[in-house]
Amino acid sequence: MNYRRLGKSGLKVSELSFGSWITFANQIENGVSERLMDMAYDAGVNFFDNAEVYAAGKSEELMGEILSKKNWSRDSYIVSSKAFFGAGGKLPTQRGLHRKHLVEACHDALKRLRVGYLDLYYCHRPDKETPVEETVWTMHQLIMQGKILYWGTSEWSGVEIMEAHMIAQKHNLIGPTMEQPQYNMLTRRKVEVEYAQIYKTVGLGTTIWSPLASGYLTGKYIGRKPDDSRLLREELNWLAEKTLVAENERKVISLLKLATDLGTTMPKLGVAWCLKNPNVSTVILGASKPEQLEETLKATEALELLTDEVMIAIEEILQNKPQLPPY
Ligand code: NDP
């Protein structure tokens, strides 16, 4: 396993990490979740990603149970939570990025995950109804209280991230260290263009999600309907509608052929392609079965196949390279 700095911070995160969205306490048996965490940890993964909203808090409870059972030394792993959507409650006090919810969600995540502090704590989405200043102060104070070590954002715009940094600089507070955006062969603009300047100025780290577009980039949906797979789950109809479209299918068919010609597999190629971007600090893997994780944990092997020539061939298939403004 290789380790990369989380932005300009000194924290080294494994370039492959592991998350629990949809799977833990929902799609898969608890024993499988435990097996997956074992596999990840044994392979050198040091970051486990979670959020209050995953299975309405139950994903964090399960991860906490597994972590406490394993007795892994607390200094050997990084664990996260994210606040915004709430853990099931729909009242205005139970969600958002105001001080009350951020503090309460942090306390609840600590209890569920059974840890004394969160290594990473994210604002899961921007909150248009809370001043960014209130959020920045709260996150800074949680760091000062030792309840979290680093804070970050998820799916914030570049402007919103920079606003948080400007406020932090003005008041000598700690700004956001990392952003958690979607990044994969089909979704690229934020990571490749929108944040381009922020990597250079404040040194933003990125912990990227859905590297395989929820499994679509494995190629398993081509000509088939794999029943036990994520995009056929009723709760995710909205995601399937966006993903299972002719344009994506055309790309994946060509990518599958390329992967075969290179002597690798689509899951490995898809993850390696994300790793190839030096502004990616870690690729968060998801898996519903041990054999899936076994495969993606070996994605680094495919990195050497991604020569300039192959990257150009991939661009020709994707036809979606986001462009920086020409000035
Ligand atoms: P992926 O895009 O890699 O999707 C993972 C899913 O793809 C698996 O659960 C499995 O689903 C399928 N899959 C993975 N590997 C293989 C394989 N080798 N062969 C066949 N199928 C495979 O990542 P996720 O969408 O799960 O995102 C990773 C993590 O990122 C999440 O767990 C979460 O921690 C984080 N995240 C954060 C978000 C945010 O807003 N900040 C949003 C979403 C995720 P199946 O078997 O069901 O087909």
XYZ file of C-alpha atoms and ligand atoms in Angstrom:
375
model
C 0.000 0.000 0.000
C 1.199 3.487 -0.808
C 0.369 6.447 1.419
C -0.305 10.005 0.287
C -0.422 13.263 2.224
C -3.920 14.533 2.852
C -3.524 17.861 1.057
C -1.008 20.091 2.752
C -1.535 18.367 6.114
C 1.041 15.961 7.460
C -1.502 13.154 7.738
C -0.657 10.204 5.488
C -3.671 8.355 4.221
C -3.556 5.048 2.360
C -4.172 5.695 -1.341
C -6.947 3.097 -1.182
C -9.460 3.447 1.636
C -12.775 1.801 2.455
C -16.318 3.101 2.945
C -19.648 1.723 4.083
C -22.346 3.593 2.121
C -25.327 1.386 1.128
C -23.556 -1.770 2.216
C -23.089 -1.739 6.031
C -26.211 -2.452 8.112
C -28.236 -2.447 4.896
C -27.240 -4.419 1.779
C -24.887 -6.957 3.351
C -24.659 -9.212 6.414
C -22.706 -7.893 9.408
C -20.222 -10.773 9.135
C -19.401 -9.725 5.574
C -18.813 -6.129 6.722
C -16.364 -7.410 9.313
C -14.590 -9.579 6.744
C -14.284 -6.589 4.382
C -12.772 -4.397 7.098
C -10.316 -7.148 7.971
C -9.277 -7.492 4.344
C -8.844 -3.748 3.935
C -6.847 -3.325 7.156
C -4.630 -6.306 6.360
C -3.880 -4.799 2.942
C -2.671 -1.569 4.575
C -5.851 0.510 4.298
C -5.733 3.042 7.129
C -8.883 5.072 6.446
C -12.460 3.924 7.038
C -15.163 6.296 5.848
C -18.606 6.697 7.373
C -21.403 9.244 7.877
C -24.294 9.873 10.244
C -26.789 9.348 7.430
C -25.532 5.913 6.315
C -28.254 3.448 7.317
C -29.492 6.231 9.645
C -26.586 5.823 12.087
C -26.535 2.024 11.983
C -23.539 1.912 9.644
C -21.486 3.837 12.222
C -22.781 1.602 15.019
C -21.676 -1.489 13.126
C -18.287 -0.032 12.229
C -17.817 0.934 15.890
C -18.685 -2.585 16.995
C -16.186 -4.063 14.536
C -13.445 -1.572 15.458
C -13.796 -2.265 19.157
C -13.814 -6.019 18.565
C -10.636 -5.877 16.461
C -8.597 -4.084 19.057
C -6.570 -2.438 16.316
C -4.329 0.169 17.818
C -6.103 3.546 17.608
C -2.999 5.127 16.111
C -3.069 2.683 13.171
C -6.304 3.852 11.512
C -8.241 6.948 10.549
C -12.015 7.014 10.877
C -14.440 9.646 9.650
C -17.978 10.826 10.051
C -20.000 13.344 8.081
C -22.810 15.578 9.247
C -25.562 17.419 7.385
C -28.332 15.007 6.397
C -29.035 13.849 9.973
C -29.177 10.294 11.275
C -32.871 9.803 10.554
C -34.450 12.762 12.372
C -36.154 15.280 10.110
C -36.494 18.250 12.489
C -34.608 21.445 11.561
C -32.436 21.063 14.668
C -31.455 17.537 13.591
C -29.743 18.374 10.316
C -27.638 21.066 8.648
C -24.313 22.706 9.415
C -25.383 24.989 12.260
C -23.454 24.781 15.517
C -26.107 22.739 17.304
C -26.257 19.935 14.764
C -22.513 19.799 14.073
C -21.758 19.462 17.797
C -24.523 16.949 18.509
C -23.759 14.901 15.388
C -20.119 14.761 16.429
C -21.016 13.523 19.929
C -23.383 10.924 18.454
C -20.779 9.698 15.928
C -18.184 9.340 18.697
C -20.609 7.162 20.645
C -21.647 5.070 17.648
C -18.108 4.563 16.397
C -16.869 3.972 19.970
C -13.862 6.279 19.583
C -12.572 9.196 21.625
C -12.086 11.467 18.600
C -12.886 11.495 14.880
C -9.820 11.784 12.673
C -11.802 13.383 9.856
C -15.124 15.188 10.183
C -16.927 16.365 7.061
C -19.681 18.819 6.232
C -21.538 16.341 4.007
C -23.056 19.056 1.771
C -23.064 22.870 1.845
C -25.848 24.382 3.971
C -27.354 27.412 2.260
C -29.142 28.413 5.495
C -26.164 28.550 7.854
C -23.462 31.221 7.563
C -20.157 29.591 6.592
C -18.610 31.590 9.459
C -20.689 29.649 12.019
C -19.597 26.333 10.501
C -15.905 27.290 10.394
C -15.927 28.466 14.032
C -17.695 25.284 15.151
C -15.274 22.986 13.330
C -12.311 24.910 14.727
C -13.696 24.647 18.242
C -14.285 20.889 17.859
C -10.617 20.576 16.901
C -9.583 22.675 19.914
C -11.688 20.411 22.146
C -9.880 17.339 20.778
C -13.094 15.838 19.434
C -11.976 15.933 15.807
C -8.518 16.208 14.248
C -9.187 17.520 10.730
C -12.332 18.874 9.140
C -13.432 18.982 5.556
C -16.274 19.335 3.108
C -18.113 17.086 0.690
C -19.470 18.269 -2.648
C -18.838 21.918 -1.849
C -18.088 24.257 -4.734
C -14.608 25.721 -5.085
C -16.020 29.121 -4.117
C -17.596 27.729 -0.927
C -14.346 26.030 0.086
C -12.403 29.243 -0.475
C -14.965 31.245 1.505
C -14.352 28.893 4.440
C -10.607 29.429 4.058
C -10.929 33.197 3.915
C -12.947 33.199 7.142
C -10.465 30.850 8.780
C -7.534 33.053 7.750
C -9.264 36.221 8.962
C -9.822 34.805 12.452
C -6.758 32.534 12.704
C -8.880 29.402 12.673
C -8.182 26.022 11.107
C -9.762 25.790 7.647
C -10.942 22.689 5.796
C -8.141 20.224 5.025
C -9.958 17.970 2.584
C -12.936 17.727 0.275
C -14.843 14.526 -0.530
C -16.083 14.758 -4.128
C -17.357 12.155 -6.530
C -14.615 11.288 -9.017
C -14.555 8.614 -11.678
C -14.290 8.268 -15.445
C -17.821 9.611 -15.847
C -17.753 12.501 -13.309
C -14.667 14.710 -13.490
C -15.292 18.472 -13.499
C -14.908 19.363 -9.803
C -11.719 17.373 -9.240
C -10.029 18.200 -12.532
C -11.090 21.809 -13.110
C -13.043 23.467 -10.320
C -10.534 22.728 -7.549
C -7.421 23.091 -9.758
C -6.342 26.355 -8.171
C -7.179 25.273 -4.603
C -4.686 22.405 -4.716
C -1.996 25.030 -5.323
C -3.138 27.789 -2.959
C -4.435 26.163 0.228
C -3.298 22.616 -0.602
C -6.658 20.855 -0.660
C -6.690 17.076 -0.093
C -9.348 14.907 -1.760
C -10.881 11.663 -0.517
C -12.818 10.695 -3.604
C -16.042 8.658 -3.703
C -17.730 6.262 -6.136
C -14.548 5.524 -8.120
C -16.526 2.890 -10.055
C -19.707 4.993 -10.414
C -21.508 2.736 -7.917
C -20.254 -0.376 -9.704
C -21.369 0.675 -13.197
C -17.751 1.008 -14.335
C -17.095 -2.659 -13.595
C -18.984 -3.406 -16.823
C -21.336 -5.839 -15.103
C -24.481 -4.012 -16.218
C -23.658 -4.387 -19.906
C -26.230 -6.720 -21.460
C -27.223 -7.994 -18.001
C -29.296 -7.111 -14.958
C -27.248 -8.330 -12.017
C -30.035 -8.739 -9.433
C -27.991 -8.430 -6.290
C -26.242 -5.257 -7.439
C -26.605 -1.696 -6.202
C -28.157 -0.032 -9.243
C -31.072 -2.464 -9.175
C -32.007 -1.585 -5.594
C -35.332 0.198 -5.429
C -34.057 2.874 -3.030
C -31.531 3.855 -5.738
C -33.848 4.181 -8.744
C -32.834 7.842 -9.003
C -29.176 6.831 -9.384
C -29.924 4.044 -11.858
C -31.902 6.478 -14.026
C -28.899 8.776 -14.268
C -26.321 6.023 -14.752
C -27.881 3.321 -16.907
C -27.992 5.420 -20.064
C -26.918 4.706 -23.640
C -24.012 7.182 -23.645
C -22.407 5.546 -20.581
C -23.034 2.099 -22.008
C -21.192 2.979 -25.211
C -18.179 4.146 -23.190
C -18.100 1.134 -20.895
C -18.276 -1.324 -23.807
C -15.142 0.288 -25.309
C -13.410 0.469 -21.914
C -14.076 -3.231 -21.333
C -12.342 -4.036 -24.588
C -9.403 -1.796 -23.668
C -9.077 -3.442 -20.234
C -9.039 -6.888 -21.850
C -6.427 -5.785 -24.412
C -4.265 -4.500 -21.539
C -4.640 -7.792 -19.673
C -6.468 -6.245 -16.720
C -10.070 -5.878 -15.519
C -12.448 -2.918 -15.537
C -12.658 -2.600 -11.720
C -8.861 -2.379 -11.507
C -8.605 -0.027 -14.487
C -11.333 2.262 -13.123
C -9.702 2.597 -9.701
C -6.175 2.925 -11.131
C -7.380 5.727 -13.427
C -8.516 7.679 -10.332
C -5.205 6.994 -8.568
C -3.314 8.329 -11.572
C -4.506 11.843 -10.664
C -1.933 13.267 -8.200
C -4.563 15.542 -6.636
C -6.425 12.494 -5.367
C -5.256 11.764 -1.810
C -7.227 8.552 -1.448
C -9.742 6.539 -3.458
C -12.531 5.279 -1.193
C -13.476 1.759 -2.258
C -16.878 0.196 -1.694
C -17.700 -3.503 -1.844
C -20.598 -5.802 -1.144
C -18.571 -9.011 -1.506
C -15.058 -10.023 -0.425
C -14.044 -11.003 -3.967
C -14.832 -7.460 -5.179
C -12.574 -5.888 -2.591
C -9.882 -8.455 -3.250
C -9.860 -7.243 -6.841
C -9.962 -3.484 -6.250
C -7.321 -3.645 -3.512
C -4.997 -4.797 -6.299
C -5.818 -1.803 -8.516
C -2.397 -0.256 -7.934
C -1.011 -3.042 -10.134
C -2.883 -1.559 -13.094
C -1.320 1.870 -12.581
C 1.768 0.967 -14.592
C -0.451 0.083 -17.562
C -1.674 3.674 -17.726
C 0.989 5.022 -20.053
C 0.501 8.335 -21.880
C -0.680 6.374 -24.887
C -3.281 4.445 -22.879
C -4.486 7.623 -21.138
C -5.040 9.170 -24.588
C -6.944 6.080 -25.714
C -9.142 6.400 -22.598
C -9.797 10.095 -23.359
C -10.835 9.145 -26.878
C -13.382 6.736 -25.461
C -14.666 9.051 -22.726
C -14.837 12.303 -24.737
C -15.537 14.177 -21.490
C -12.283 15.839 -20.479
C -13.288 19.007 -18.609
C -11.445 22.107 -19.798
C -10.010 24.984 -17.797
C -11.153 28.408 -19.033
C -8.738 29.498 -21.815
C -7.347 32.547 -19.932
P -17.865 2.436 -6.016
O -18.242 3.384 -7.087
O -16.564 1.749 -6.153
O -19.045 1.379 -5.875
C -18.897 0.279 -5.016
C -19.870 -0.806 -5.424
O -19.555 -1.284 -6.739
C -19.765 -2.010 -4.521
O -20.499 -1.860 -3.335
C -20.297 -3.091 -5.436
O -21.710 -2.949 -5.500
C -19.669 -2.702 -6.772
N -18.309 -3.241 -6.960
C -17.161 -2.806 -6.373
N -16.102 -3.539 -6.781
C -16.588 -4.458 -7.639
C -15.981 -5.498 -8.370
N -14.672 -5.739 -8.294
N -16.776 -6.242 -9.165
C -18.106 -6.033 -9.256
N -18.741 -5.056 -8.566
C -17.990 -4.274 -7.758
O -17.800 3.167 -4.609
P -19.002 3.662 -3.637
O -20.077 4.309 -4.409
O -19.361 2.550 -2.724
O -18.244 4.786 -2.822
C -17.184 4.422 -1.939
C -17.372 5.146 -0.626
O -17.356 6.552 -0.842
C -18.692 4.896 0.109
O -18.726 3.677 0.801
C -18.728 6.076 1.044
O -17.875 5.862 2.141
C -18.156 7.183 0.153
N -19.234 7.964 -0.469
C -19.344 9.285 -0.130
C -20.330 10.097 -0.645
C -20.397 11.520 -0.245
O -21.394 12.194 -0.555
N -19.411 12.051 0.437
C -21.346 9.549 -1.585
C -21.117 8.165 -1.922
C -20.101 7.424 -1.391
P -22.738 -4.130 -5.871
O -22.120 -5.438 -5.505
O -23.960 -3.808 -5.110
O -22.925 -4.003 -7.345
